[in-house]
Every structure is written in structure tokens, then in C-alpha cells.
PDB file of C-alpha atoms in Angstrom:
ATOM      1  CA  MET K  26     -19.293  15.299  39.955  1.00  0.00           C
ATOM      2  CA  SER K  27     -20.086  12.085  41.786  1.00  0.00           C
ATOM      3  CA  THR K  28     -17.293   9.609  42.344  1.00  0.00           C
ATOM      4  CA  LEU K  29     -19.466   6.491  42.207  1.00  0.00           C
ATOM      5  CA  PRO K  30     -22.528   5.624  40.160  1.00  0.00           C
ATOM      6  CA  PRO K  31     -25.773   5.447  42.171  1.00  0.00           C
ATOM      7  CA  ASP K  32     -26.650   2.141  43.839  1.00  0.00           C
ATOM      8  CA  HIS K  33     -23.056   1.029  43.453  1.00  0.00           C
ATOM      9  CA  HIS K  34     -21.395  -0.797  46.327  1.00  0.00           C
ATOM     10  CA  PRO K  35     -18.233   1.105  47.325  1.00  0.00           C
ATOM     11  CA  LEU K  36     -16.146  -2.078  47.380  1.00  0.00           C
ATOM     12  CA  SER K  37     -17.081  -3.132  43.849  1.00  0.00           C
ATOM     13  CA  SER K  38     -14.814  -2.428  40.916  1.00  0.00           C
ATOM     14  CA  TYR K  39     -14.972  -2.315  37.165  1.00  0.00           C
ATOM     15  CA  PHE K  40     -12.174  -4.011  35.261  1.00  0.00           C
ATOM     16  CA  GLY K  41     -10.864  -3.283  31.812  1.00  0.00           C
ATOM     17  CA  GLN K  42      -8.118  -2.275  29.415  1.00  0.00           C
ATOM     18  CA  VAL K  43      -7.168   1.047  27.880  1.00  0.00           C
ATOM     19  CA  VAL K  44      -5.715   0.157  24.486  1.00  0.00           C
ATOM     20  CA  ILE K  45      -3.090   2.651  23.382  1.00  0.00           C
ATOM     21  CA  GLY K  46      -0.304   2.811  20.830  1.00  0.00           C
ATOM     22  CA  PRO K  47       0.837   4.669  17.709  1.00  0.00           C
ATOM     23  CA  PRO K  48      -1.354   4.863  14.583  1.00  0.00           C
ATOM     24  CA  GLY K  49      -1.433   1.608  12.641  1.00  0.00           C
ATOM     25  CA  SER K  50      -0.357  -0.569  15.557  1.00  0.00           C
ATOM     26  CA  GLY K  51      -3.653  -2.486  15.491  1.00  0.00           C
ATOM     27  CA  LYS K  52      -5.611  -1.019  18.416  1.00  0.00           C
ATOM     28  CA  THR K  53      -9.065  -1.314  16.834  1.00  0.00           C
ATOM     29  CA  THR K  54      -8.314  -4.809  15.520  1.00  0.00           C
ATOM     30  CA  TYR K  55      -7.135  -5.772  18.999  1.00  0.00           C
ATOM     31  CA  CYS K  56     -10.338  -4.451  20.591  1.00  0.00           C
ATOM     32  CA  LEU K  57     -12.429  -6.442  18.113  1.00  0.00           C
ATOM     33  CA  GLY K  58     -10.416  -9.617  18.643  1.00  0.00           C
ATOM     34  CA  MET K  59     -10.277  -9.270  22.425  1.00  0.00           C
ATOM     35  CA  ARG K  60     -14.022  -8.555  22.604  1.00  0.00           C
ATOM     36  CA  ASP K  61     -14.798 -11.767  20.704  1.00  0.00           C
ATOM     37  CA  PHE K  62     -12.221 -13.733  22.703  1.00  0.00           C
ATOM     38  CA  LEU K  63     -13.598 -12.544  26.060  1.00  0.00           C
ATOM     39  CA  GLY K  64     -17.148 -13.231  24.885  1.00  0.00           C
ATOM     40  CA  LYS K  65     -16.235 -16.876  24.350  1.00  0.00           C
ATOM     41  CA  LEU K  66     -14.870 -16.982  27.906  1.00  0.00           C
ATOM     42  CA  GLY K  67     -18.211 -15.783  29.217  1.00  0.00           C
ATOM     43  CA  ARG K  68     -17.313 -12.194  30.029  1.00  0.00           C
ATOM     44  CA  LYS K  69     -19.788  -9.482  29.130  1.00  0.00           C
ATOM     45  CA  VAL K  70     -17.747  -6.862  27.275  1.00  0.00           C
ATOM     46  CA  ALA K  71     -18.389  -3.186  26.548  1.00  0.00           C
ATOM     47  CA  VAL K  72     -16.128  -1.514  23.977  1.00  0.00           C
ATOM     48  CA  VAL K  73     -15.695   2.236  24.467  1.00  0.00           C
ATOM     49  CA  ASN K  74     -14.410   4.221  21.493  1.00  0.00           C
ATOM     50  CA  LEU K  75     -12.399   7.199  22.752  1.00  0.00           C
ATOM     51  CA  ASP K  76     -10.846   7.993  19.364  1.00  0.00           C
ATOM     52  CA  PRO K  77     -12.724  10.874  17.697  1.00  0.00           C
ATOM     53  CA  ALA K  78     -10.989  10.054  14.401  1.00  0.00           C
ATOM     54  CA  ASN K  79     -12.256   6.463  14.262  1.00  0.00           C
ATOM     55  CA  GLU K  80     -14.610   5.883  11.360  1.00  0.00           C
ATOM     56  CA  ALA K  81     -16.377   2.733  10.151  1.00  0.00           C
ATOM     57  CA  LEU K  82     -15.670   0.812  13.333  1.00  0.00           C
ATOM     58  CA  PRO K  83     -15.763  -2.992  12.914  1.00  0.00           C
ATOM     59  CA  TYR K  84     -17.455  -3.467  16.287  1.00  0.00           C
ATOM     60  CA  THR K  85     -20.566  -2.088  17.975  1.00  0.00           C
ATOM     61  CA  CYS K  86     -19.680   0.545  20.570  1.00  0.00           C
ATOM     62  CA  ALA K  87     -21.250   0.636  23.998  1.00  0.00           C
ATOM     63  CA  VAL K  88     -19.982   4.225  24.241  1.00  0.00           C
ATOM     64  CA  ASP K  89     -18.753   6.306  21.306  1.00  0.00           C
ATOM     65  CA  ILE K  90     -17.000   9.645  21.702  1.00  0.00           C
ATOM     66  CA  SER K  91     -18.326  10.691  18.283  1.00  0.00           C
ATOM     67  CA  GLU K  92     -21.662  11.330  19.997  1.00  0.00           C
ATOM     68  CA  LEU K  93     -19.891  14.093  21.930  1.00  0.00           C
ATOM     69  CA  VAL K  94     -17.253  15.376  19.507  1.00  0.00           C
ATOM     70  CA  THR K  95     -15.625  14.339  16.229  1.00  0.00           C
ATOM     71  CA  LEU K  96     -12.252  15.246  14.804  1.00  0.00           C
ATOM     72  CA  GLU K  97     -13.813  16.263  11.479  1.00  0.00           C
ATOM     73  CA  ASP K  98     -16.146  18.795  13.118  1.00  0.00           C
ATOM     74  CA  VAL K  99     -13.325  20.262  15.219  1.00  0.00           C
ATOM     75  CA  MET K 100     -10.994  20.620  12.236  1.00  0.00           C
ATOM     76  CA  GLU K 101     -13.703  22.274  10.178  1.00  0.00           C
ATOM     77  CA  GLY K 102     -15.092  24.498  12.917  1.00  0.00           C
ATOM     78  CA  LEU K 103     -11.836  25.639  14.503  1.00  0.00           C
ATOM     79  CA  LYS K 104      -9.599  25.443  11.416  1.00  0.00           C
ATOM     80  CA  LEU K 105      -7.195  23.059  13.102  1.00  0.00           C
ATOM     81  CA  GLY K 106      -5.012  20.357  11.626  1.00  0.00           C
ATOM     82  CA  PRO K 107      -5.352  16.668  12.544  1.00  0.00           C
ATOM     83  CA  ASN K 108      -2.912  16.803  15.476  1.00  0.00           C
ATOM     84  CA  GLY K 109      -4.242  20.012  16.986  1.00  0.00           C
ATOM     85  CA  GLY K 110      -7.801  18.861  16.412  1.00  0.00           C
ATOM     86  CA  LEU K 111      -7.205  15.573  18.221  1.00  0.00           C
ATOM     87  CA  LEU K 112      -5.650  17.341  21.198  1.00  0.00           C
ATOM     88  CA  TYR K 113      -8.670  19.648  21.348  1.00  0.00           C
ATOM     89  CA  CYS K 114     -11.062  16.677  21.245  1.00  0.00           C
ATOM     90  CA  MET K 115      -9.409  15.016  24.222  1.00  0.00           C
ATOM     91  CA  GLU K 116      -9.383  18.288  26.157  1.00  0.00           C
ATOM     92  CA  TYR K 117     -13.080  18.642  25.334  1.00  0.00           C
ATOM     93  CA  LEU K 118     -13.756  15.130  26.639  1.00  0.00           C
ATOM     94  CA  GLU K 119     -11.830  15.939  29.819  1.00  0.00           C
ATOM     95  CA  ALA K 120     -14.035  18.999  30.308  1.00  0.00           C
ATOM     96  CA  ASN K 121     -17.181  16.891  29.813  1.00  0.00           C
ATOM     97  CA  LEU K 122     -16.496  13.844  31.950  1.00  0.00           C
ATOM     98  CA  ASP K 123     -20.085  13.956  33.226  1.00  0.00           C
ATOM     99  CA  TRP K 124     -21.121  12.786  29.772  1.00  0.00           C
ATOM    100  CA  LEU K 125     -18.690   9.865  29.924  1.00  0.00           C
ATOM    101  CA  GLU K 126     -19.783   8.921  33.442  1.00  0.00           C
ATOM    102  CA  ASP K 127     -23.454   8.847  32.437  1.00  0.00           C
ATOM    103  CA  LYS K 128     -22.664   6.591  29.472  1.00  0.00           C
ATOM    104  CA  LEU K 129     -20.475   4.184  31.429  1.00  0.00           C
ATOM    105  CA  ARG K 130     -23.071   3.936  34.182  1.00  0.00           C
ATOM    106  CA  LEU K 131     -25.339   2.054  31.762  1.00  0.00           C
ATOM    107  CA  HIS K 132     -22.835  -0.811  31.528  1.00  0.00           C
ATOM    108  CA  ARG K 133     -21.973  -1.476  35.153  1.00  0.00           C
ATOM    109  CA  ASP K 134     -21.855  -5.259  34.768  1.00  0.00           C
ATOM    110  CA  CYS K 135     -19.344  -5.280  31.894  1.00  0.00           C
ATOM    111  CA  TYR K 136     -15.635  -5.707  31.344  1.00  0.00           C
ATOM    112  CA  PHE K 137     -14.429  -2.582  29.488  1.00  0.00           C
ATOM    113  CA  LEU K 138     -12.170  -2.138  26.468  1.00  0.00           C
ATOM    114  CA  PHE K 139     -11.256   1.499  25.813  1.00  0.00           C
ATOM    115  CA  ASP K 140     -10.130   2.042  22.200  1.00  0.00           C
ATOM    116  CA  CYS K 141      -7.937   5.149  22.488  1.00  0.00           C
ATOM    117  CA  PRO K 142      -6.449   7.623  19.967  1.00  0.00           C
ATOM    118  CA  GLY K 143      -3.073   6.913  18.425  1.00  0.00           C
ATOM    119  CA  GLN K 144      -1.319  10.277  18.754  1.00  0.00           C
ATOM    120  CA  VAL K 145       1.882   9.636  20.697  1.00  0.00           C
ATOM    121  CA  GLU K 146       1.932  13.068  22.376  1.00  0.00           C
ATOM    122  CA  LEU K 147      -1.239  12.177  24.264  1.00  0.00           C
ATOM    123  CA  TYR K 148       0.670   9.526  26.238  1.00  0.00           C
ATOM    124  CA  THR K 149       4.130  11.047  26.594  1.00  0.00           C
ATOM    125  CA  HIS K 150       3.579  14.634  27.782  1.00  0.00           C
ATOM    126  CA  GLN K 151       0.020  15.925  27.162  1.00  0.00           C
ATOM    127  CA  SER K 152      -2.145  15.612  30.262  1.00  0.00           C
ATOM    128  CA  SER K 153      -5.763  15.217  29.061  1.00  0.00           C
ATOM    129  CA  VAL K 154      -5.758  11.455  28.528  1.00  0.00           C
ATOM    130  CA  LYS K 155      -3.790  10.911  31.737  1.00  0.00           C
ATOM    131  CA  ASN K 156      -6.400  12.943  33.644  1.00  0.00           C
ATOM    132  CA  ILE K 157      -9.245  10.983  32.041  1.00  0.00           C
ATOM    133  CA  PHE K 158      -7.630   7.707  33.118  1.00  0.00           C
ATOM    134  CA  ALA K 159      -7.137   9.111  36.627  1.00  0.00           C
ATOM    135  CA  GLN K 160     -10.826   9.994  36.823  1.00  0.00           C
ATOM    136  CA  LEU K 161     -11.775   6.507  35.704  1.00  0.00           C
ATOM    137  CA  GLU K 162      -9.735   5.154  38.607  1.00  0.00           C
ATOM    138  CA  LYS K 163     -11.660   7.431  40.980  1.00  0.00           C
ATOM    139  CA  TRP K 164     -14.835   5.818  39.619  1.00  0.00           C
ATOM    140  CA  ASN K 165     -13.418   2.461  40.787  1.00  0.00           C
ATOM    141  CA  PHE K 166     -12.159   1.285  37.415  1.00  0.00           C
ATOM    142  CA  ARG K 167      -9.240  -1.132  37.668  1.00  0.00           C
ATOM    143  CA  LEU K 168      -7.488  -0.630  34.363  1.00  0.00           C
ATOM    144  CA  THR K 169      -4.416  -1.935  32.584  1.00  0.00           C
ATOM    145  CA  ALA K 170      -2.803   0.102  29.821  1.00  0.00           C
ATOM    146  CA  VAL K 171      -2.209  -2.228  26.861  1.00  0.00           C
ATOM    147  CA  HIS K 172       0.393  -0.494  24.715  1.00  0.00           C
ATOM    148  CA  LEU K 173       0.559  -1.960  21.209  1.00  0.00           C
ATOM    149  CA  VAL K 174       3.731  -1.640  19.134  1.00  0.00           C
ATOM    150  CA  ASP K 175       4.127  -2.965  15.600  1.00  0.00           C
ATOM    151  CA  SER K 176       6.452  -5.971  15.867  1.00  0.00           C
ATOM    152  CA  HIS K 177       8.251  -5.327  12.571  1.00  0.00           C
ATOM    153  CA  TYR K 178      10.175  -2.503  14.277  1.00  0.00           C
ATOM    154  CA  CYS K 179      12.285  -5.243  15.872  1.00  0.00           C
ATOM    155  CA  ALA K 180      13.953  -5.784  12.495  1.00  0.00           C
ATOM    156  CA  ASP K 181      15.425  -2.250  12.595  1.00  0.00           C
ATOM    157  CA  PRO K 182      17.716  -1.616  15.622  1.00  0.00           C
ATOM    158  CA  ALA K 183      17.325   2.178  15.463  1.00  0.00           C
ATOM    159  CA  LYS K 184      13.533   1.987  15.332  1.00  0.00           C
ATOM    160  CA  PHE K 185      13.484  -0.573  18.126  1.00  0.00           C
ATOM    161  CA  ILE K 186      15.447   1.736  20.428  1.00  0.00           C
ATOM    162  CA  SER K 187      12.991   4.504  19.537  1.00  0.00           C
ATOM    163  CA  VAL K 188      10.089   2.171  20.395  1.00  0.00           C
ATOM    164  CA  LEU K 189      11.707   1.370  23.740  1.00  0.00           C
ATOM    165  CA  CYS K 190      12.066   5.074  24.561  1.00  0.00           C
ATOM    166  CA  THR K 191       8.453   5.764  23.613  1.00  0.00           C
ATOM    167  CA  SER K 192       7.218   2.796  25.631  1.00  0.00           C
ATOM    168  CA  LEU K 193       9.187   3.861  28.708  1.00  0.00           C
ATOM    169  CA  SER K 194       7.999   7.466  28.434  1.00  0.00           C
ATOM    170  CA  THR K 195       4.394   6.277  28.088  1.00  0.00           C
ATOM    171  CA  MET K 196       4.671   3.989  31.115  1.00  0.00           C
ATOM    172  CA  LEU K 197       6.019   6.807  33.286  1.00  0.00           C
ATOM    173  CA  HIS K 198       3.462   9.370  32.092  1.00  0.00           C
ATOM    174  CA  VAL K 199       0.229   7.345  32.030  1.00  0.00           C
ATOM    175  CA  GLU K 200       0.758   5.902  35.532  1.00  0.00           C
ATOM    176  CA  LEU K 201      -1.326   2.748  35.085  1.00  0.00           C
ATOM    177  CA  PRO K 202      -0.425  -0.949  35.327  1.00  0.00           C
ATOM    178  CA  HIS K 203       1.170  -1.440  31.939  1.00  0.00           C
ATOM    179  CA  VAL K 204       1.515  -4.277  29.438  1.00  0.00           C
ATOM    180  CA  ASN K 205       3.580  -3.659  26.303  1.00  0.00           C
ATOM    181  CA  VAL K 206       2.543  -5.814  23.368  1.00  0.00           C
ATOM    182  CA  LEU K 207       4.337  -6.595  20.102  1.00  0.00           C
ATOM    183  CA  SER K 208       1.400  -6.757  17.707  1.00  0.00           C
ATOM    184  CA  LYS K 209       1.135  -8.367  14.262  1.00  0.00           C
ATOM    185  CA  MET K 210       3.592 -11.138  15.090  1.00  0.00           C
ATOM    186  CA  ASP K 211       2.728 -12.904  11.843  1.00  0.00           C
ATOM    187  CA  LEU K 212       4.343  -9.937  10.022  1.00  0.00           C
ATOM    188  CA  ILE K 213       7.373  -9.486  12.282  1.00  0.00           C
ATOM    189  CA  GLU K 214       9.945 -10.093   9.541  1.00  0.00           C
ATOM    190  CA  GLN K 215       8.049  -8.223   6.853  1.00  0.00           C
ATOM    191  CA  TYR K 216      10.818  -5.622   6.510  1.00  0.00           C
ATOM    192  CA  GLY K 217      13.875  -7.693   7.368  1.00  0.00           C
ATOM    193  CA  LYS K 218      15.366 -10.542   9.380  1.00  0.00           C
ATOM    194  CA  LEU K 219      15.790 -10.255  13.122  1.00  0.00           C
ATOM    195  CA  ALA K 220      19.366  -9.975  14.352  1.00  0.00           C
ATOM    196  CA  PHE K 221      18.609 -11.971  17.521  1.00  0.00           C
ATOM    197  CA  ASN K 222      16.117 -14.496  18.828  1.00  0.00           C
ATOM    198  CA  LEU K 223      12.691 -13.173  19.741  1.00  0.00           C
ATOM    199  CA  ASP K 224      13.274 -13.301  23.507  1.00  0.00           C
ATOM    200  CA  PHE K 225      16.035 -10.694  23.078  1.00  0.00           C
ATOM    201  CA  TYR K 226      13.318  -8.223  22.036  1.00  0.00           C
ATOM    202  CA  THR K 227      10.495  -9.336  24.316  1.00  0.00           C
ATOM    203  CA  GLU K 228      12.677  -9.348  27.445  1.00  0.00           C
ATOM    204  CA  VAL K 229      14.799  -6.365  26.275  1.00  0.00           C
ATOM    205  CA  LEU K 230      18.071  -8.090  27.014  1.00  0.00           C
ATOM    206  CA  ASP K 231      21.521  -6.479  26.903  1.00  0.00           C
ATOM    207  CA  LEU K 232      21.052  -3.615  24.430  1.00  0.00           C
ATOM    208  CA  SER K 233      24.805  -3.233  23.970  1.00  0.00           C
ATOM    209  CA  TYR K 234      24.623  -6.024  21.387  1.00  0.00           C
ATOM    210  CA  LEU K 235      21.991  -4.044  19.494  1.00  0.00           C
ATOM    211  CA  LEU K 236      24.288  -1.017  19.519  1.00  0.00           C
ATOM    212  CA  GLU K 237      26.944  -3.100  17.780  1.00  0.00           C
ATOM    213  CA  HIS K 238      24.587  -3.428  14.810  1.00  0.00           C
ATOM    214  CA  LEU K 239      23.989   0.329  14.788  1.00  0.00           C
ATOM    215  CA  ALA K 240      27.729   0.987  14.856  1.00  0.00           C
ATOM    216  CA  SER K 241      28.121  -0.930  11.598  1.00  0.00           C
ATOM    217  CA  ASP K 242      25.748   1.507   9.844  1.00  0.00           C
ATOM    218  CA  PRO K 243      27.612   4.618   8.568  1.00  0.00           C
ATOM    219  CA  PHE K 244      24.549   6.819   9.141  1.00  0.00           C
ATOM    220  CA  PHE K 245      24.020   5.784  12.765  1.00  0.00           C
ATOM    221  CA  LYS K 246      27.677   5.429  13.684  1.00  0.00           C
ATOM    222  CA  LYS K 247      27.999   9.156  14.418  1.00  0.00           C
ATOM    223  CA  PHE K 248      24.999   8.898  16.791  1.00  0.00           C
ATOM    224  CA  LEU K 249      26.390   5.874  18.623  1.00  0.00           C
ATOM    225  CA  ARG K 250      27.126   7.800  21.816  1.00  0.00           C
ATOM    226  CA  LEU K 251      23.554   9.139  21.898  1.00  0.00           C
ATOM    227  CA  ASN K 252      22.124   5.660  21.365  1.00  0.00           C
ATOM    228  CA  GLU K 253      24.359   4.305  24.134  1.00  0.00           C
ATOM    229  CA  LYS K 254      22.924   6.840  26.570  1.00  0.00           C
ATOM    230  CA  LEU K 255      19.364   6.060  25.499  1.00  0.00           C
ATOM    231  CA  ALA K 256      20.024   2.362  25.991  1.00  0.00           C
ATOM    232  CA  GLU K 257      21.435   3.072  29.450  1.00  0.00           C
ATOM    233  CA  VAL K 258      18.286   4.981  30.446  1.00  0.00           C
ATOM    234  CA  ILE K 259      16.043   2.135  29.257  1.00  0.00           C
ATOM    235  CA  GLN K 260      18.035  -0.537  31.076  1.00  0.00           C
ATOM    236  CA  ASP K 261      18.482   1.522  34.253  1.00  0.00           C
ATOM    237  CA  TYR K 262      14.710   1.758  34.642  1.00  0.00           C
ATOM    238  CA  GLY K 263      14.300  -1.937  33.847  1.00  0.00           C
ATOM    239  CA  LEU K 264      10.576  -1.528  33.183  1.00  0.00           C
ATOM    240  CA  VAL K 265      10.114  -2.294  29.498  1.00  0.00           C
ATOM    241  CA  SER K 266       9.335  -5.788  28.249  1.00  0.00           C
ATOM    242  CA  PHE K 267       6.897  -7.103  25.648  1.00  0.00           C
ATOM    243  CA  VAL K 268       4.316  -9.822  25.172  1.00  0.00           C
ATOM    244  CA  PRO K 269       4.097 -11.099  21.553  1.00  0.00           C
ATOM    245  CA  LEU K 270       0.633 -11.076  20.001  1.00  0.00           C
ATOM    246  CA  ASN K 271      -1.148 -12.375  16.960  1.00  0.00           C
ATOM    247  CA  VAL K 272      -4.839 -11.517  17.342  1.00  0.00           C
ATOM    248  CA  GLN K 273      -5.849 -14.556  15.271  1.00  0.00           C
ATOM    249  CA  ASP K 274      -3.923 -16.978  17.504  1.00  0.00           C
ATOM    250  CA  LYS K 275      -5.896 -18.274  20.509  1.00  0.00           C
ATOM    251  CA  SER K 276      -2.797 -19.159  22.565  1.00  0.00           C
ATOM    252  CA  SER K 277      -1.312 -15.724  21.908  1.00  0.00           C
ATOM    253  CA  MET K 278      -4.502 -13.990  23.021  1.00  0.00           C
ATOM    254  CA  THR K 279      -4.591 -16.170  26.130  1.00  0.00           C
ATOM    255  CA  GLN K 280      -1.064 -15.134  27.073  1.00  0.00           C
ATOM    256  CA  VAL K 281      -1.850 -11.428  26.691  1.00  0.00           C
ATOM    257  CA  LEU K 282      -5.081 -11.762  28.673  1.00  0.00           C
ATOM    258  CA  ARG K 283      -3.329 -13.593  31.517  1.00  0.00           C
ATOM    259  CA  THR K 284      -0.746 -10.826  31.718  1.00  0.00           C
ATOM    260  CA  VAL K 285      -3.424  -8.116  31.684  1.00  0.00           C
ATOM    261  CA  ASP K 286      -5.563  -9.907  34.300  1.00  0.00           C
ATOM    262  CA  LYS K 287      -2.570 -10.165  36.593  1.00  0.00           C
ATOM    263  CA  ALA K 288      -1.708  -6.465  36.104  1.00  0.00           C
ATOM    264  CA  ASN K 289      -5.139  -5.095  37.046  1.00  0.00           C
ATOM    265  CA  GLY K 290      -6.030  -7.773  39.608  1.00  0.00           C
ATOM    266  CA  TYR K 291      -8.955  -9.246  37.694  1.00  0.00           C
ATOM    267  CA  CYS K 292      -7.709 -12.773  38.351  1.00  0.00           C
ATOM    268  CA  PHE K 293      -8.298 -12.210  42.074  1.00  0.00           C
ATOM    269  CA  GLY K 294     -11.720 -10.609  41.680  1.00  0.00           C
ATOM    270  CA  ASP K 295     -15.204 -11.921  42.264  1.00  0.00           C
ATOM    271  CA  ILE K 296     -16.689 -11.108  38.878  1.00  0.00           C
ATOM    272  CA  GLU K 297     -16.562 -14.746  37.770  1.00  0.00           C
ATOM    273  CA  GLU K 298     -16.866 -18.008  39.677  1.00  0.00           C
ATOM    274  CA  ARG K 299     -13.414 -19.556  39.900  1.00  0.00           C
ATOM    275  CA  ASN K 300     -11.814 -22.328  41.885  1.00  0.00           C
ATOM    276  CA  LEU K 301      -8.420 -21.849  43.506  1.00  0.00           C
ATOM    277  CA  THR K 302      -6.555 -23.758  40.815  1.00  0.00           C
ATOM    278  CA  ALA K 303      -7.957 -21.638  37.999  1.00  0.00           C
ATOM    279  CA  MET K 304      -7.236 -18.430  39.895  1.00  0.00           C
ATOM    280  CA  MET K 305      -3.611 -19.274  40.632  1.00  0.00           C
ATOM    281  CA  SER K 306      -3.059 -20.471  37.084  1.00  0.00           C
ATOM    282  CA  SER K 307      -4.128 -17.063  35.801  1.00  0.00           C
ATOM    283  CA  ALA K 308      -2.150 -15.243  38.473  1.00  0.00           C
ATOM    284  CA  VAL K 309       1.214 -16.859  37.836  1.00  0.00           C
ATOM    285  CA  GLY K 310       0.839 -17.687  34.161  1.00  0.00           C
ATOM    286  CA  ALA K 311       2.368 -14.420  32.977  1.00  0.00           C
ATOM    287  CA  ASP K 312       5.603 -15.185  34.818  1.00  0.00           C
ATOM    288  CA  PHE K 313       6.335 -18.306  32.823  1.00  0.00           C
ATOM    289  CA  HIS K 314       6.045 -17.260  29.203  1.00  0.00           C
ATOM    290  CA  PHE K 315       9.561 -18.108  28.036  1.00  0.00           C
ATOM    291  CA  ASP K 316       8.352 -21.327  26.420  1.00  0.00           C
ATOM    292  CA  HIS K 317       5.504 -19.376  24.880  1.00  0.00           C
ATOM    293  CA  THR K 318       7.995 -16.926  23.332  1.00  0.00           C
ATOM    294  CA  LEU K 319       9.970 -19.803  21.844  1.00  0.00           C
ATOM    295  CA  GLY K 320       6.759 -21.197  20.390  1.00  0.00           C
ATOM    296  CA  VAL K 321       5.954 -17.832  18.813  1.00  0.00           C
ATOM    297  CA  GLN K 322       9.419 -17.664  17.291  1.00  0.00           C
ATOM    298  CA  GLU K 323       9.097 -21.106  15.750  1.00  0.00           C
ATOM    299  CA  LYS K 324       5.695 -20.230  14.340  1.00  0.00           C
ATOM    300  CA  TYR K 325       6.352 -16.796  12.804  1.00  0.00           C
ATOM    301  CA  ILE K 326      10.106 -16.406  12.291  1.00  0.00           C
ATOM    302  CA  GLU K 327      11.987 -18.155   9.531  1.00  0.00           C
ATOM    303  CA  PRO K 328      14.901 -20.214  10.901  1.00  0.00           C
ATOM    304  CA  GLY K 329      18.232 -18.603  10.125  1.00  0.00           C
ATOM    305  CA  ASN K 330      21.833 -19.673  10.173  1.00  0.00           C
ATOM    306  CA  ARG K 331      22.722 -17.634  13.257  1.00  0.00           C
ATOM    307  CA  THR K 332      21.307 -17.808  16.765  1.00  0.00           C
ATOM    308  CA  VAL K 333      21.750 -15.417  19.682  1.00  0.00           C
ATOM    309  CA  GLU K 334      24.677 -17.507  20.880  1.00  0.00           C
ATOM    310  CA  ASP K 335      26.314 -17.163  17.463  1.00  0.00           C
ATOM    311  CA  GLU K 336      25.797 -13.416  17.557  1.00  0.00           C
ATOM    312  CA  VAL K 337      27.348 -13.161  21.014  1.00  0.00           C
ATOM    313  CA  LYS K 338      30.361 -15.266  20.000  1.00  0.00           C
ATOM    314  CA  GLY K 339      30.838 -13.055  16.979  1.00  0.00           C
ATOM    315  CA  LEU K 340      31.076 -10.008  19.223  1.00  0.00           C
ATOM    316  CA  LYS K 341      33.717 -11.595  21.459  1.00  0.00           C
ATOM    317  CA  GLY K 342      37.419 -12.092  20.953  1.00  0.00           C
ATOM    318  CA  PRO K 343      39.390 -15.313  21.452  1.00  0.00           C
ATOM    319  CA  SER K 344      39.529 -14.744  25.220  1.00  0.00           C
ATOM    320  CA  GLY K 345      35.776 -14.443  25.511  1.00  0.00           C
ATOM    321  CA  ALA K 346      35.781 -10.687  26.068  1.00  0.00           C
ATOM    322  CA  ARG K 347      33.702  -8.587  23.784  1.00  0.00           C
ATOM    323  CA  GLU K 348      35.684  -6.904  21.030  1.00  0.00           C
ATOM    324  CA  GLU K 349      35.589  -3.110  20.798  1.00  0.00           C
ATOM    325  CA  PRO K 350      33.723  -1.796  17.730  1.00  0.00           C
TER     326      PRO K 350
END
């Protein structure tokens, strides 16, 4: 298998995003929104559907895995269930990367969005998708993994810790520049009020305060020690943070794109004509999103009676030390 398409300069690179995340997190909607958003910025975009279970796609695919294999055919032909069938499909794609290379070669001048399957196992311990991404890198693709997580999980401390563990495991396994995104910000409090301000969740601040909320739940109280250890693992790595996203909000999309462009180096590339000011603005913009997070909170979260400071004071005794649960 060739490592570079013919007539391709060895110093040139393709840029793009691999959009991953659990089912229902909004991957396909994100690809549609990001394609339209990038089109308005003047980038030529190719969307690649790598999910063999995707049906009735809302966008036109430049490359569609269904031309090679579909989940329905695999389940029917091999008598497999949905999970086993999806694993087989990705293994089949890995074994037929020549097909993918030939298809991608037709879109050499594009920015790529890879719409990936939603099965969590594919990104935590199964190797097919990881190997596909590694091969794309050998073909000079400069990719960022955009990991979407449904934002309403923030309203449930136990689910949020689970999301953090999954995100960390995915980051370590996929081995790509990684941007975690809290999707559907307009629905963040659909299933309950947040215990803390939004920046507590986006920056993954001191999780010990989150454990205090779990300790008050009789069901989770007996698992408190386990949750403490999980929280320690997450904070010891110090890798997980989130960018809030509402696909219909231009400023929100801009923030995500700046973060992605910094992660894969697109902001320093020569694909587009840029002056120094525009380049540096894109390069450093992702580092200064605290004000953006506050703006998102004001827009999508109903004001409550308690702030983070109130929560912290409530967990401390008269001397200022935190009270034991």
C-alpha cells in the first residue's frame, strides 16, 4: 500500500477532524453544522461517513462506508447482533484500507470531517478504529479527535464521573490530539439543575466537591470509595477538559473550531491566506475561553440561588476547613 497519493508533495498535509462519541451525542448533527460553518469561512469540506449504521444522512458524503459494507448486510449475512456487526464492519474497513485511500485521493484539496461510529468499545479498547486513524496519519492527515459528550450528563454527578472516565480512556487509546466537547448546551439542564457553575464541569475542577453530592445519595454512598479512586485517576492525569457547544450558535462553533485548529496545527498551515494577526488570534484563542464559558452559562443555564462559592462555603466548617461527610 502506498503511503502518499500520487503527485502529492511529501511536505503537504491534509487537515481534518474525526468526530467520535457515544450514540446520541450529536456527531452527525455536528458534522452537518461544522460543514456549513466551514463552508462560510471559505474552506472546501469533504464529509466522510465511517459509520456503517448511518442511514438517511442529512449531508452529502464525499466518501461513504456503506459503499463498502453496511451493518444491516453484516447482521443478516453473519447472524450477528448490532454490536458484533459494527465491530466486524470496522475490522473489514481496516482490512480494505486501499478502498478508503482511493476514495480520499479524489478530495486532496479538502478539509475532512470523519463521521465515526458511536460504539464506545471502538475507542476504549478495540484496535480497528485506532489502526485506521494511525494509517490516516501515515497518509499525512493531521487530525484532531473531537469527542462529543451530551452536556445533560453534567446534571448527574455519577454519570459525569462516568463520562470523565470514558473520555480519559478514549484519549489514551486513540492517541490523537483530542478536544472533548459538551454538546447540546441548549439542553444542559433538561434533566436537572447543575450543582456548580459551568466552568466546574468544563475545566474539571476539584472533583472532591462532586463526591460530596454522591455521598448524600443512599445508593451511591456505599460506592463512595470507588468514586474517590476514579476521581483521583482523572485528576492525576489532568488531561480531561471540555469545550461547550451549541451547533446553532456561531460563537460556540467558532470557539470549538479555534480549539480544533490549534490542536491539529491548521492555524499554522498554508492552506489559506492569513496575515500574522489572524494566525495568532486563532492560535491563542483556545487558551482564553473563560469569558466564553461564562457567556454560555448566562445563555443556557437558569440562574439559581447558589453559586460555586456558596457550594464551597457549605462544604466548609466555621474555620474554613472542609467538613467531613
